[in-house]
Amino acid sequence: MILKQLNQHIRRAFSNSAMHYEVLAGMQYEIGRELIKTLDWAEECESILDIGMGTGKLTNRMTHLCPGSKIVGLDFADGMVQEAKKKYETFTVVQGNAEALPFRDQSFDAVASNLAYQWIKDLPGAFCEAHRVLKGNGKFCATLFGQQTLSELFTTLETCSGKDKKRLPLERLPDENDVRAALAKAGFKDLEVRSEITKTHFDDLTSLL
């Protein structure tokens, strides 16, 4: 029940911010551009799924990278889906959840995702879904925020709460080993998992949130 309410809260938050998302999400797009650079092999793919497409800006860039591919963008937030449908006709827009993808087994040659999986509680389960919809020789490429994200905020929260970690209102995100273990549990092989620290300055907590 709690997880269902959390999912609804996240979906509502992203839907409400959809119209202003591209203005506010500069760092996300920088990371997304780096992700797209790694997809140079994807030009030969017949079908590509983008999980957590947001307003579809990066998904649209994939259509230029892979002009002969059928590209599907998926997001679970109503507002994001509506914005993507308004702005782009270059790819198929689908509303759905990464934890229960609305596609048949082995539907895609590649699955990509930029900064979506950190919102998912059951990471192995979501990775299992990505593995399920991939063809036998398909590739999965994703970025997600890791354990060092908002480290100053978590340090402050942990200091204020003392030794009682249960009092923390938030949990730290998965680390590199967590992600690698979740991918392996989902059935992925030939894993390449790496982390990178990118620093962004916020003047105060309000602007960060």
C-alpha atoms as one frame of an Amber mdcrd trajectory, in Angstrom:
protein
   0.000   0.000   0.000   2.810   2.417   0.923   4.684   1.653  -2.317   1.501
   2.194  -4.333   0.982   5.598  -2.669   4.637   6.490  -3.332   4.272   5.589
  -7.015   1.155   7.744  -7.235   2.972  10.646  -5.553   5.943  10.432  -7.949
   3.648  10.156 -10.965   1.699  13.224  -9.818   4.888  15.214  -9.187   6.285
  14.499 -12.653   2.930  15.172 -14.313   2.635  18.551 -12.585   6.137  19.576
 -13.668   5.867  18.331 -17.258   5.369  21.744 -18.918   8.466  23.211 -17.211
  10.536  20.036 -17.090  12.835  20.820 -20.025  13.753  24.194 -18.515  14.588
  22.732 -15.109  16.235  19.463 -16.129  19.538  20.722 -17.558  21.732  18.199
 -15.765  19.462  15.331 -16.762  19.886  16.254 -20.432  23.647  16.533 -20.099
  23.719  12.995 -18.737  21.253  11.905 -21.414  23.467  13.250 -24.171  26.343
  11.205 -22.796  24.066   8.145 -22.814  23.122   8.710 -26.449  26.806   8.881
 -27.418  27.148   5.272 -26.271  24.333   4.171 -28.603  26.313   4.501 -31.842
  25.722   0.777 -32.445  21.934   1.235 -32.207  21.628   2.480 -35.798  21.279
  -1.140 -36.889  18.415  -1.853 -34.454  14.927  -2.372 -35.823  13.202  -1.411
 -32.565  14.260   0.605 -29.508  12.423   1.282 -26.243  13.157   4.379 -24.127
  11.974   3.835 -20.546  11.178   6.997 -18.571  11.242   9.284 -21.617   9.956
  12.367 -19.741   8.797  14.920 -22.321  10.508  12.961 -25.098  13.385  15.307
 -25.956  16.068  12.634 -25.786  13.786  10.030 -27.353  13.389  12.352 -30.311
  17.174  12.603 -30.591  17.295   8.821 -30.854  15.127   9.042 -33.969  17.853
  11.128 -35.640  20.554   8.719 -34.486  18.579   5.696 -35.714  16.366   6.919
 -38.588  15.460   3.407 -39.708  14.402   2.161 -36.281  10.950   1.958 -34.735
  11.327   3.896 -31.482   8.911   3.761 -28.553   9.014   6.188 -25.627   7.420
   5.116 -22.347   6.629   7.111 -19.210   4.235   6.520 -16.305   3.334  10.193
 -15.693   0.222  11.493 -17.469   1.664  14.977 -17.929   4.896  13.737 -19.499
   3.007  11.508 -21.918   0.734  14.363 -23.002   3.680  16.746 -23.499   5.547
  14.189 -25.597   2.485  13.557 -27.753   2.051  17.304 -28.323   5.662  17.933
 -29.265   6.729  14.900 -31.272   5.375  12.675 -33.998   8.690  10.964 -34.701
   8.182   8.085 -32.251   5.406   6.118 -30.560   4.390   7.332 -27.090   3.131
   4.804 -24.539   2.059   5.302 -20.943   3.246   2.505 -18.685   5.294   1.418
 -15.698   8.865   0.099 -15.892   7.921  -2.543 -13.324   5.217  -3.987 -15.614
   6.077  -3.123 -19.220   3.041  -3.361 -21.556   4.920  -5.234 -24.302   5.338
  -8.830 -25.398   8.474 -10.836 -24.681  11.425 -10.106 -26.979   9.849  -7.044
 -28.593  12.930  -4.793 -28.822  16.501  -4.919 -30.058  17.567  -2.316 -27.501
  16.253  -0.740 -24.318  17.581   2.623 -23.126  16.737   4.700 -20.068  17.999
   8.011 -18.729  17.665   8.694 -15.000  14.453   6.778 -14.376  15.359   3.602
 -12.493  16.453   5.353  -9.298  12.766   6.031  -8.572  11.954   2.310  -8.597
  11.923   0.395  -5.323  12.142  -3.099  -6.838  15.186  -2.602  -9.053  15.775
  -6.328  -9.832  12.109  -6.699 -10.768  12.220  -3.694 -13.108  15.435  -4.941
 -14.711  13.724  -8.315 -15.196  11.031  -6.569 -17.201  13.640  -4.848 -19.382
  15.336  -8.219 -19.913  12.002  -9.843 -20.781  11.143  -7.416 -23.594  14.639
  -7.595 -25.122  15.451  -9.967 -27.958  18.046 -12.645 -27.280  21.005 -10.549
 -28.417  19.511  -7.222 -27.332  21.311  -4.538 -25.350  20.243  -2.545 -22.298
  21.841   0.861 -21.638  20.753   3.046 -18.735  21.842   5.841 -16.456  20.566
   6.349 -12.923  21.434   8.474  -9.949  23.488   6.514  -7.401  24.282   6.405
  -3.728  26.392   9.581  -3.706  23.460  11.627  -5.019  22.504  14.412  -2.580
  25.276  13.262  -0.250  25.328  16.556   1.670  21.578  16.330   2.281  21.819
  12.728   3.521  24.777  13.556   5.751  22.728  16.326   7.348  19.689  14.069
   7.803  21.795  11.299   9.312  23.480  13.728  11.697  20.121  15.070  12.871
  18.602  11.616  13.318  21.554  10.184  15.245  21.873   6.423  15.189  18.207
   5.770  14.433  18.247   5.354  10.634  14.551   4.457  10.693  13.764   8.103
  11.416  15.169   9.198   8.058  12.431  10.423   5.686  14.467   9.242   2.657
  16.721   6.316   1.762  20.010   6.575  -0.063  19.892   5.391  -3.665  21.517
   2.121  -4.849  25.288   1.961  -5.166  27.272   0.453  -8.036  27.318  -3.015
  -6.464  23.539  -2.908  -5.905  22.954  -2.094  -9.568  25.352  -4.796 -10.765
  23.679  -7.393  -8.519  20.196  -6.369  -9.683  21.213  -6.661 -13.354  22.751
 -10.080 -12.786  19.650 -11.257 -10.911  17.516 -10.127 -13.859  19.537 -12.324
 -16.209  21.808  -9.778 -17.891  25.302 -10.958 -18.813  28.485  -9.217 -20.014
  27.804  -6.395 -17.575  29.555  -3.052 -17.717  28.621  -0.884 -14.731  30.531
   2.283 -13.893  29.926   5.407 -11.867  30.848   9.036 -12.337  30.456  12.042
 -10.046  28.964  15.214 -11.514  28.719  18.256  -9.259  25.962  20.827  -9.554
  25.651  23.854  -7.280  22.372  24.921  -5.644  22.181  28.104  -3.598  19.919
  26.623  -0.938  17.786  23.614  -0.056  14.654  25.130  -1.609  16.272  25.481
  -5.042  17.664  21.935  -4.740  14.233  20.458  -4.027
